[in-house]
Every structure is written in structure tokens, then in C-alpha cells.
Amino acid sequence: MSQLPSHAPSCQLPTITTQRLRLRMLNDSEDDARFTLALVNDPDFHRFIGDRGVRTLQDARDYLRRGPIAMYQSHGVGMYCVERKDGTPIGQAGLICREGLDAMDIGFAFLPQYRGCGYAREAAEAVMAWGKTELGLTRIVAIAAPGNTSSIRLLEKLGLHREQTITLPGSEEELLLMGWQA
């Protein structure tokens, strides 16, 4: 049975706080567009997630509107902006509904200078806890490029297990599907 929402319960996601981080909804402001432009053009983002064709601030605003903001409105979930407590945006983490998957998909991406500091794990754990307790999810999945060993290790630390190799609709790229089941 699919756990994907059939309607948007609300387009106002709660802010999530952890010991060092604040996770908030993204918007199409200049600050979020500037941050997104940097994040999606990081060479590792291109290598492991893909080139989203975002080259300008306007492209970044459009990407935010078509992606995270649209997902908030259509499904009541989406990628959060992950900020340090001082307000510095360092990455994104969240749950998304992705075509071709039978459950919510956890995702994350961080700027290079904030990797290896435990921020991704802290944010992803908070997102998973929110999904389990507030959304009542009993299954969460993730996809990863097979060569993205750092992300795969983190997903394993979060309790996800390797399930199979898949290709998503409209793509020929083989991805590792990992899953957590209550």
C-alpha cells in the first residue's frame, strides 16, 4: 500500500529544530535563490544528483517554485532549507514524493564546506523522526547513485537497507533503492 499523500494536508510545514540546526521551508526570496544557485551547481550535486540547468538567480527562483514550493502545496512535504542556528544556509534535507517510488523519499544535499561535520545526519534524523511521528510513515525510501558512498553510508546509519537497483520513469540511470520499514 502506497504511503504517498493523495492530497496536500497543508502547505505550511513546521520548522524543525535540532541541537545545531533549524530546518525551514524554502521560498523564492533572493537569499534562498542565491543559496540554491550555489548548492545545485556544486560539482558533486551535478555528479550524484544531476544538473538541474540552474544558471542564474531567476533560474534558481523558478527551480524553487517548480520543485520544493510546488511539492509543499501539492503533497504537504518537501525539501527544507537547513540552516545553522546563526541563520547560515548550509544544505537541504526533506521528504519528497517522487514518481516511480512507493513511499516518501528522504533526500539531502549540503554545500562542500559543511560536509563531514555531522550536519547531514542531524538534519536527516530530524526529518525521519518528523515523518515517523507526525506523518505516521511506516516506510521511507531513498535513492542514491551507486558511487555516492558517503550518502549510502549515511542512509545506512539512518536505518535504511539496500533493496534493489532501479531506474526512475524518464531516466536510464541505475540507482540504488534503499528502504526503512517500521
PDB file of N, CA and C in Angstrom, residues 67-115:
ATOM      1  N   GLY A  67       9.897  23.134  -7.867  1.00  0.00           N
ATOM      2  CA  GLY A  67      10.295  21.992  -7.054  1.00  0.00           C
ATOM      3  C   GLY A  67       9.746  22.045  -5.642  1.00  0.00           C
ATOM      4  N   PRO A  68      10.556  22.516  -4.700  1.00  0.00           N
ATOM      5  CA  PRO A  68      10.130  22.474  -3.294  1.00  0.00           C
ATOM      6  C   PRO A  68       8.805  23.175  -3.010  1.00  0.00           C
ATOM      7  N   ILE A  69       8.597  24.372  -3.526  1.00  0.00           N
ATOM      8  CA  ILE A  69       7.381  25.127  -3.205  1.00  0.00           C
ATOM      9  C   ILE A  69       6.148  24.418  -3.781  1.00  0.00           C
ATOM     10  N   ALA A  70       6.250  23.917  -4.999  1.00  0.00           N
ATOM     11  CA  ALA A  70       5.139  23.165  -5.600  1.00  0.00           C
ATOM     12  C   ALA A  70       4.863  21.884  -4.812  1.00  0.00           C
ATOM     13  N   MET A  71       5.921  21.214  -4.326  1.00  0.00           N
ATOM     14  CA  MET A  71       5.738  19.977  -3.556  1.00  0.00           C
ATOM     15  C   MET A  71       5.052  20.273  -2.216  1.00  0.00           C
ATOM     16  N   TYR A  72       5.399  21.383  -1.576  1.00  0.00           N
ATOM     17  CA  TYR A  72       4.705  21.763  -0.331  1.00  0.00           C
ATOM     18  C   TYR A  72       3.207  21.856  -0.597  1.00  0.00           C
ATOM     19  N   GLN A  73       2.865  22.520  -1.693  1.00  0.00           N
ATOM     20  CA  GLN A  73       1.457  22.776  -1.996  1.00  0.00           C
ATOM     21  C   GLN A  73       0.721  21.525  -2.468  1.00  0.00           C
ATOM     22  N   SER A  74       1.390  20.674  -3.231  1.00  0.00           N
ATOM     23  CA  SER A  74       0.705  19.507  -3.782  1.00  0.00           C
ATOM     24  C   SER A  74       0.702  18.299  -2.849  1.00  0.00           C
ATOM     25  N   HIS A  75       1.733  18.159  -2.003  1.00  0.00           N
ATOM     26  CA  HIS A  75       1.850  16.947  -1.176  1.00  0.00           C
ATOM     27  C   HIS A  75       2.035  17.212   0.318  1.00  0.00           C
ATOM     28  N   GLY A  76       2.245  18.463   0.708  1.00  0.00           N
ATOM     29  CA  GLY A  76       2.421  18.765   2.125  1.00  0.00           C
ATOM     30  C   GLY A  76       3.756  18.332   2.692  1.00  0.00           C
ATOM     31  N   VAL A  77       4.716  18.057   1.815  1.00  0.00           N
ATOM     32  CA  VAL A  77       6.095  17.711   2.205  1.00  0.00           C
ATOM     33  C   VAL A  77       7.033  18.377   1.204  1.00  0.00           C
ATOM     34  N   GLY A  78       8.315  18.288   1.448  1.00  0.00           N
ATOM     35  CA  GLY A  78       9.295  18.822   0.510  1.00  0.00           C
ATOM     36  C   GLY A  78      10.638  19.018   1.165  1.00  0.00           C
ATOM     37  N   MET A  79      11.553  19.546   0.396  1.00  0.00           N
ATOM     38  CA  MET A  79      12.895  19.806   0.903  1.00  0.00           C
ATOM     39  C   MET A  79      12.884  21.050   1.787  1.00  0.00           C
ATOM     40  N   TYR A  80      13.571  20.937   2.898  1.00  0.00           N
ATOM     41  CA  TYR A  80      13.769  22.052   3.807  1.00  0.00           C
ATOM     42  C   TYR A  80      15.102  22.730   3.519  1.00  0.00           C
ATOM     43  N   CYS A  81      15.191  24.011   3.827  1.00  0.00           N
ATOM     44  CA  CYS A  81      16.474  24.694   3.889  1.00  0.00           C
ATOM     45  C   CYS A  81      17.054  24.366   5.255  1.00  0.00           C
ATOM     46  N   VAL A  82      18.255  23.813   5.287  1.00  0.00           N
ATOM     47  CA  VAL A  82      18.923  23.508   6.554  1.00  0.00           C
ATOM     48  C   VAL A  82      19.867  24.661   6.858  1.00  0.00           C
ATOM     49  N   GLU A  83      19.638  25.274   8.015  1.00  0.00           N
ATOM     50  CA  GLU A  83      20.468  26.405   8.444  1.00  0.00           C
ATOM     51  C   GLU A  83      21.127  26.085   9.774  1.00  0.00           C
ATOM     52  N   ARG A  84      22.336  26.609   9.949  1.00  0.00           N
ATOM     53  CA  ARG A  84      22.924  26.586  11.286  1.00  0.00           C
ATOM     54  C   ARG A  84      22.109  27.545  12.139  1.00  0.00           C
ATOM     55  N   LYS A  85      22.224  27.445  13.445  1.00  0.00           N
ATOM     56  CA  LYS A  85      21.426  28.293  14.338  1.00  0.00           C
ATOM     57  C   LYS A  85      21.693  29.777  14.114  1.00  0.00           C
ATOM     58  N   ASP A  86      22.861  30.125  13.527  1.00  0.00           N
ATOM     59  CA  ASP A  86      23.151  31.537  13.246  1.00  0.00           C
ATOM     60  C   ASP A  86      22.485  32.026  11.960  1.00  0.00           C
ATOM     61  N   GLY A  87      21.699  31.153  11.306  1.00  0.00           N
ATOM     62  CA  GLY A  87      20.973  31.537  10.095  1.00  0.00           C
ATOM     63  C   GLY A  87      21.703  31.249   8.794  1.00  0.00           C
ATOM     64  N   THR A  88      22.910  30.696   8.859  1.00  0.00           N
ATOM     65  CA  THR A  88      23.673  30.375   7.654  1.00  0.00           C
ATOM     66  C   THR A  88      23.072  29.156   6.963  1.00  0.00           C
ATOM     67  N   PRO A  89      22.603  29.295   5.700  1.00  0.00           N
ATOM     68  CA  PRO A  89      22.093  28.122   4.983  1.00  0.00           C
ATOM     69  C   PRO A  89      23.255  27.222   4.564  1.00  0.00           C
ATOM     70  N   ILE A  90      23.128  25.929   4.875  1.00  0.00           N
ATOM     71  CA  ILE A  90      24.234  25.001   4.617  1.00  0.00           C
ATOM     72  C   ILE A  90      23.838  23.827   3.739  1.00  0.00           C
ATOM     73  N   GLY A  91      22.535  23.584   3.581  1.00  0.00           N
ATOM     74  CA  GLY A  91      22.107  22.443   2.784  1.00  0.00           C
ATOM     75  C   GLY A  91      20.609  22.336   2.715  1.00  0.00           C
ATOM     76  N   GLN A  92      20.165  21.223   2.179  1.00  0.00           N
ATOM     77  CA  GLN A  92      18.749  20.904   2.110  1.00  0.00           C
ATOM     78  C   GLN A  92      18.551  19.477   2.570  1.00  0.00           C
ATOM     79  N   ALA A  93      17.424  19.222   3.194  1.00  0.00           N
ATOM     80  CA  ALA A  93      17.033  17.865   3.587  1.00  0.00           C
ATOM     81  C   ALA A  93      15.520  17.845   3.664  1.00  0.00           C
ATOM     82  N   GLY A  94      14.926  16.715   3.328  1.00  0.00           N
ATOM     83  CA  GLY A  94      13.476  16.636   3.425  1.00  0.00           C
ATOM     84  C   GLY A  94      12.923  15.342   2.870  1.00  0.00           C
ATOM     85  N   LEU A  95      11.624  15.256   2.901  1.00  0.00           N
ATOM     86  CA  LEU A  95      10.881  14.140   2.329  1.00  0.00           C
ATOM     87  C   LEU A  95      10.182  14.641   1.083  1.00  0.00           C
ATOM     88  N   ILE A  96      10.229  13.843   0.033  1.00  0.00           N
ATOM     89  CA  ILE A  96       9.563  14.222  -1.204  1.00  0.00           C
ATOM     90  C   ILE A  96       8.780  13.037  -1.758  1.00  0.00           C
ATOM     91  N   CYS A  97       7.817  13.349  -2.586  1.00  0.00           N
ATOM     92  CA  CYS A  97       7.056  12.336  -3.313  1.00  0.00           C
ATOM     93  C   CYS A  97       7.642  12.279  -4.712  1.00  0.00           C
ATOM     94  N   ARG A  98       8.166  11.133  -5.069  1.00  0.00           N
ATOM     95  CA  ARG A  98       8.835  11.005  -6.363  1.00  0.00           C
ATOM     96  C   ARG A  98       8.122   9.944  -7.197  1.00  0.00           C
ATOM     97  N   GLU A  99       7.830  10.283  -8.442  1.00  0.00           N
ATOM     98  CA  GLU A  99       7.210   9.334  -9.355  1.00  0.00           C
ATOM     99  C   GLU A  99       8.098   8.092  -9.476  1.00  0.00           C
ATOM    100  N   GLY A 100       7.472   6.934  -9.399  1.00  0.00           N
ATOM    101  CA  GLY A 100       8.201   5.677  -9.543  1.00  0.00           C
ATOM    102  C   GLY A 100       8.578   5.044  -8.211  1.00  0.00           C
ATOM    103  N   LEU A 101       8.301   5.727  -7.103  1.00  0.00           N
ATOM    104  CA  LEU A 101       8.591   5.164  -5.778  1.00  0.00           C
ATOM    105  C   LEU A 101       7.281   4.959  -5.026  1.00  0.00           C
ATOM    106  N   ASP A 102       7.239   3.925  -4.183  1.00  0.00           N
ATOM    107  CA  ASP A 102       6.003   3.590  -3.466  1.00  0.00           C
ATOM    108  C   ASP A 102       5.893   4.228  -2.091  1.00  0.00           C
ATOM    109  N   ALA A 103       6.865   5.038  -1.711  1.00  0.00           N
ATOM    110  CA  ALA A 103       6.865   5.656  -0.383  1.00  0.00           C
ATOM    111  C   ALA A 103       7.577   6.998  -0.460  1.00  0.00           C
ATOM    112  N   MET A 104       7.476   7.766   0.603  1.00  0.00           N
ATOM    113  CA  MET A 104       8.196   9.044   0.688  1.00  0.00           C
ATOM    114  C   MET A 104       9.691   8.764   0.586  1.00  0.00           C
ATOM    115  N   ASP A 105      10.367   9.678  -0.066  1.00  0.00           N
ATOM    116  CA  ASP A 105      11.795   9.564  -0.359  1.00  0.00           C
ATOM    117  C   ASP A 105      12.533  10.626   0.459  1.00  0.00           C
ATOM    118  N   ILE A 106      13.493  10.212   1.261  1.00  0.00           N
ATOM    119  CA  ILE A 106      14.295  11.177   2.002  1.00  0.00           C
ATOM    120  C   ILE A 106      15.483  11.586   1.141  1.00  0.00           C
ATOM    121  N   GLY A 107      15.753  12.878   1.120  1.00  0.00           N
ATOM    122  CA  GLY A 107      16.875  13.381   0.342  1.00  0.00           C
ATOM    123  C   GLY A 107      17.626  14.441   1.118  1.00  0.00           C
ATOM    124  N   PHE A 108      18.863  14.675   0.708  1.00  0.00           N
ATOM    125  CA  PHE A 108      19.682  15.705   1.352  1.00  0.00           C
ATOM    126  C   PHE A 108      20.822  16.080   0.419  1.00  0.00           C
ATOM    127  N   ALA A 109      21.270  17.311   0.551  1.00  0.00           N
ATOM    128  CA  ALA A 109      22.426  17.821  -0.199  1.00  0.00           C
ATOM    129  C   ALA A 109      22.981  18.988   0.607  1.00  0.00           C
ATOM    130  N   PHE A 110      24.309  19.044   0.722  1.00  0.00           N
ATOM    131  CA  PHE A 110      24.951  20.091   1.522  1.00  0.00           C
ATOM    132  C   PHE A 110      26.086  20.727   0.746  1.00  0.00           C
ATOM    133  N   LEU A 111      26.310  22.003   1.016  1.00  0.00           N
ATOM    134  CA  LEU A 111      27.451  22.691   0.422  1.00  0.00           C
ATOM    135  C   LEU A 111      28.734  22.010   0.879  1.00  0.00           C
ATOM    136  N   PRO A 112      29.776  21.996   0.041  1.00  0.00           N
ATOM    137  CA  PRO A 112      31.002  21.243   0.349  1.00  0.00           C
ATOM    138  C   PRO A 112      31.632  21.582   1.705  1.00  0.00           C
ATOM    139  N   GLN A 113      31.637  22.835   2.073  1.00  0.00           N
ATOM    140  CA  GLN A 113      32.310  23.230   3.315  1.00  0.00           C
ATOM    141  C   GLN A 113      31.581  22.761   4.568  1.00  0.00           C
ATOM    142  N   TYR A 114      30.360  22.222   4.425  1.00  0.00           N
ATOM    143  CA  TYR A 114      29.603  21.754   5.590  1.00  0.00           C
ATOM    144  C   TYR A 114      29.440  20.240   5.613  1.00  0.00           C
ATOM    145  N   ARG A 115      30.110  19.549   4.701  1.00  0.00           N
ATOM    146  CA  ARG A 115      30.077  18.086   4.701  1.00  0.00           C
ATOM    147  C   ARG A 115      31.103  17.563   5.704  1.00  0.00           C
TER     148      ARG A 115
END
